[in-house]
Short mmCIF file of C-alpha atoms in Angstrom, two decimals:
data_model
loop_
_atom_site.label_atom_id
_atom_site.label_comp_id
_atom_site.label_asym_id
_atom_site.label_seq_id
_atom_site.Cartn_x
_atom_site.Cartn_y
_atom_site.Cartn_z
CA ARG S 1 -183.52 -99.42 -33.10
CA ASP S 2 -185.79 -96.77 -31.72
CA PRO S 3 -188.72 -98.68 -30.19
CA ILE S 4 -191.41 -96.50 -31.79
CA GLU S 5 -189.80 -96.88 -35.23
CA ARG S 6 -189.48 -100.63 -34.63
CA ALA S 7 -193.16 -100.97 -33.62
CA VAL S 8 -194.31 -99.05 -36.69
CA SER S 9 -192.01 -101.04 -38.98
CA LEU S 10 -193.23 -104.34 -37.56
CA PHE S 11 -196.85 -103.22 -37.96
CA SER S 12 -196.35 -102.19 -41.59
CA TYR S 13 -194.49 -105.46 -42.31
CA LEU S 14 -197.14 -107.65 -40.70
CA GLN S 15 -199.82 -105.97 -42.78
CA TYR S 16 -198.65 -108.04 -45.76
CA ALA S 17 -196.31 -110.77 -44.41
CA ASP S 18 -198.81 -113.63 -44.50
CA TRP S 19 -195.96 -116.17 -44.32
CA GLU S 20 -195.05 -115.06 -40.78
CA LEU S 21 -196.33 -117.05 -37.80
CA ASN S 22 -197.49 -113.85 -36.07
CA TYR S 23 -199.34 -112.56 -39.15
CA LYS S 24 -202.87 -111.41 -38.37
CA PRO S 25 -205.15 -110.75 -41.38
CA GLU S 26 -206.96 -107.97 -39.50
CA LEU S 27 -203.74 -105.91 -39.51
CA ALA S 28 -203.89 -105.59 -43.31
CA THR S 29 -206.61 -102.95 -43.18
CA MET S 30 -205.81 -101.44 -39.79
CA THR S 31 -204.51 -97.89 -39.39
CA ILE S 32 -201.57 -97.11 -37.14
CA GLU S 33 -204.03 -95.33 -34.83
CA ARG S 34 -206.13 -98.49 -34.43
CA TYR S 35 -203.03 -100.69 -34.15
CA ALA S 36 -201.64 -98.53 -31.33
CA LYS S 37 -204.80 -99.25 -29.30
CA SER S 38 -205.15 -102.89 -30.33
CA PRO S 39 -204.07 -106.03 -28.46
CA PHE S 40 -201.57 -106.67 -31.29
CA VAL S 41 -199.41 -103.62 -30.54
CA GLU S 42 -195.75 -104.07 -29.62
CA ASN S 43 -195.39 -104.02 -25.86
CA ASN S 44 -191.83 -103.71 -24.57
CA SER S 45 -190.72 -106.59 -26.75
CA MET S 46 -186.97 -105.99 -26.30
CA VAL S 47 -187.18 -106.13 -22.51
CA ARG S 48 -189.27 -109.29 -22.81
CA PHE S 49 -186.80 -110.81 -25.30
CA LEU S 50 -183.78 -110.06 -23.12
CA LEU S 51 -185.51 -111.73 -20.19
CA GLY S 52 -185.64 -114.86 -22.32
CA ASP S 53 -189.38 -114.99 -22.74
CA HIS S 54 -190.72 -112.80 -25.52
CA LYS S 55 -194.09 -114.50 -25.05
CA MET S 56 -194.21 -113.34 -21.43
CA THR S 57 -197.68 -112.18 -20.51
CA GLY S 58 -198.52 -109.52 -18.04
CA PRO S 59 -196.98 -106.13 -17.51
CA VAL S 60 -193.28 -105.38 -17.72
CA THR S 61 -191.96 -103.84 -14.52
CA GLU S 62 -189.11 -101.63 -13.40
CA GLU S 63 -187.37 -104.78 -12.14
CA HIS S 64 -187.62 -106.36 -15.60
CA LEU S 65 -186.06 -103.24 -17.11
CA GLU S 66 -183.18 -103.30 -14.61
CA ILE S 67 -182.45 -106.95 -15.42
CA ALA S 68 -182.53 -106.22 -19.18
CA MET S 69 -180.17 -103.26 -18.72
CA ASP S 70 -177.79 -105.39 -16.67
CA ILE S 71 -177.77 -108.07 -19.39
CA VAL S 72 -177.01 -105.51 -22.10
CA GLY S 73 -174.32 -103.81 -20.03
CA ARG S 74 -172.51 -107.04 -19.18
CA LYS S 75 -173.05 -109.26 -22.20
CA PHE S 76 -173.49 -107.19 -25.37
CA LEU S 77 -171.40 -105.34 -27.85
CA VAL S 78 -174.14 -103.03 -29.06
CA GLY S 79 -174.79 -101.61 -32.49
CA LEU S 80 -177.35 -99.03 -33.49
CA LEU S 81 -179.42 -99.11 -36.65
CA ASP S 82 -179.10 -95.34 -37.07
CA LYS S 83 -175.30 -95.80 -36.87
CA LYS S 84 -174.99 -98.86 -39.10
CA GLU S 85 -171.59 -98.04 -40.60
CA GLU S 86 -169.99 -97.30 -37.24
CA SER S 87 -171.64 -100.36 -35.70
CA MET S 88 -170.36 -102.63 -38.48
CA GLU S 89 -166.85 -101.18 -38.12
CA ARG S 90 -166.98 -101.98 -34.42
CA PHE S 91 -168.13 -105.56 -35.01
CA GLU S 92 -165.36 -106.08 -37.56
CA LYS S 93 -162.74 -104.75 -35.16
CA PHE S 94 -164.06 -106.60 -32.10
CA PHE S 95 -164.36 -109.99 -33.81
CA GLY S 96 -161.30 -109.51 -36.03
CA TRP S 97 -163.32 -109.88 -39.21
CA LYS S 98 -161.30 -109.36 -42.38
CA TYR S 99 -162.05 -110.19 -45.96
CA SER S 100 -160.84 -113.60 -47.04
CA VAL S 101 -162.64 -114.11 -50.35
CA ASN S 102 -162.29 -111.54 -53.13
CA PRO S 103 -161.98 -108.31 -51.10
CA ASP S 104 -162.71 -106.22 -54.21
CA PHE S 105 -166.13 -107.85 -54.41
CA GLN S 106 -166.83 -107.95 -50.68
CA GLU S 107 -166.51 -104.20 -50.12
CA PRO S 108 -169.35 -103.26 -52.54
CA CYS S 109 -171.42 -106.12 -51.12
CA ARG S 110 -170.88 -104.77 -47.59
CA GLU S 111 -171.83 -101.27 -48.74
CA LYS S 112 -175.02 -102.57 -50.37
CA LEU S 113 -175.94 -104.41 -47.16
CA LEU S 114 -175.41 -101.27 -45.07
CA VAL S 115 -177.44 -99.07 -47.43
CA ALA S 116 -180.30 -101.37 -48.42
CA GLY S 117 -180.32 -103.80 -45.50
CA ALA S 118 -180.61 -107.56 -45.54
CA ASN S 119 -184.36 -107.77 -45.07
CA PRO S 120 -185.88 -104.40 -45.93
CA ASN S 121 -189.53 -103.75 -45.23
CA LYS S 122 -191.26 -103.29 -48.58
CA LYS S 123 -193.95 -101.09 -47.07
CA LYS S 124 -192.33 -98.03 -45.50
CA MET S 125 -194.41 -96.20 -42.94
CA LYS S 126 -193.41 -93.14 -40.96
CA PRO S 127 -193.99 -93.14 -37.22
CA PRO S 128 -196.88 -91.00 -36.03
CA GLU S 129 -196.06 -87.40 -35.19
CA PRO S 130 -194.99 -86.80 -31.57
CA GLY S 131 -197.91 -85.67 -29.46
CA THR S 132 -200.55 -87.47 -31.53
CA GLU S 133 -202.75 -90.04 -29.84
CA ALA S 134 -201.16 -92.90 -31.80
CA PHE S 135 -197.65 -91.75 -30.86
CA LEU S 136 -198.55 -91.38 -27.18
CA GLN S 137 -200.17 -94.83 -27.16
CA LEU S 138 -197.05 -96.40 -28.71
CA VAL S 139 -194.90 -94.61 -26.12
CA HIS S 140 -197.15 -95.93 -23.35
CA GLN S 141 -196.95 -99.50 -24.70
CA ASN S 142 -193.15 -99.33 -25.05
CA LYS S 143 -192.06 -97.11 -22.17
CA TYR S 144 -189.56 -99.65 -20.82
CA ASP S 145 -188.15 -100.39 -24.27
CA ILE S 146 -187.67 -96.64 -24.76
CA ARG S 147 -185.70 -96.41 -21.53
CA LEU S 148 -183.73 -99.53 -22.49
CA TYR S 149 -182.95 -97.97 -25.87
CA ARG S 150 -181.67 -94.77 -24.23
CA TYR S 151 -179.45 -96.94 -22.02
CA ILE S 152 -178.19 -98.84 -25.09
CA GLN S 153 -177.32 -95.53 -26.75
CA ARG S 154 -175.20 -94.64 -23.69
CA VAL S 155 -173.53 -98.08 -23.75
CA PHE S 156 -172.78 -97.57 -27.46
CA GLU S 157 -170.94 -94.34 -26.64
CA GLU S 158 -169.09 -95.93 -23.71
CA GLN S 159 -168.00 -98.91 -25.82
CA GLU S 160 -166.22 -96.57 -28.25
CA GLU S 161 -163.26 -96.88 -25.89
CA TYR S 162 -162.81 -100.53 -26.94
CA PHE S 163 -161.97 -99.54 -30.51
CA LYS S 164 -159.68 -96.53 -30.21
CA ASP S 165 -156.54 -98.58 -31.00
CA LYS S 166 -157.83 -100.02 -34.29
CA ALA S 167 -158.17 -97.90 -37.40
CA ASP S 168 -161.39 -97.68 -39.38
CA GLY S 169 -161.24 -100.00 -42.34
CA PHE S 170 -159.73 -102.76 -40.18
CA ARG S 171 -161.42 -105.33 -42.44
CA LEU S 172 -159.10 -104.26 -45.28
CA GLU S 173 -155.81 -104.48 -43.34
CA GLY S 174 -153.98 -107.53 -44.65
CA ALA S 175 -157.12 -108.74 -46.41
CA THR S 176 -156.47 -111.93 -48.29
CA CYS S 177 -158.15 -113.90 -51.00
CA CYS S 178 -158.12 -117.67 -50.84
CA GLU S 179 -159.89 -118.07 -54.17
CA CYS S 180 -158.32 -115.47 -56.46
CA PRO S 181 -154.95 -115.93 -58.15
CA PRO S 182 -152.46 -115.24 -56.86
CA LEU S 183 -153.67 -116.97 -53.70
CA THR S 184 -152.83 -114.84 -50.65
CA CYS S 185 -153.91 -117.00 -47.75
#
């Protein structure tokens, strides 16, 4: 996911998610402008996560970014939130996922998941406009995540090669149902 969109989404979610361990009551009344300058702002969290220590303190460096990019390039089949359908198709093809319980029910369920999401944020907030102080501050705080995201977008395009031999809709090819008469598994 685009790091600026992710930071804004997390901020808007944590404004009301008092059940979360990282909930901070002061976020509930904070504006995005104040959040972007606060100590609570997202700071290259994907690079930190890929390094295995999302609680890492101190600045993220160019070396950290290079390690994160190497990990993604060697160990990940990537998907993109803004290309959910294509990403899901790729996962299904790569892992050989096919329907095995009531395919007629699973397809609408899959569609609902792709459209609505599994854990949608109830409080939608648009990212600040490019060029605004809040936007520039979020870019500054996430500059390595932004570069990592651009790299991931390139990897996504490169990985298309893995799937050229399998048709879209792979999940439906030979789909079986082990619970519906007549049993087909």
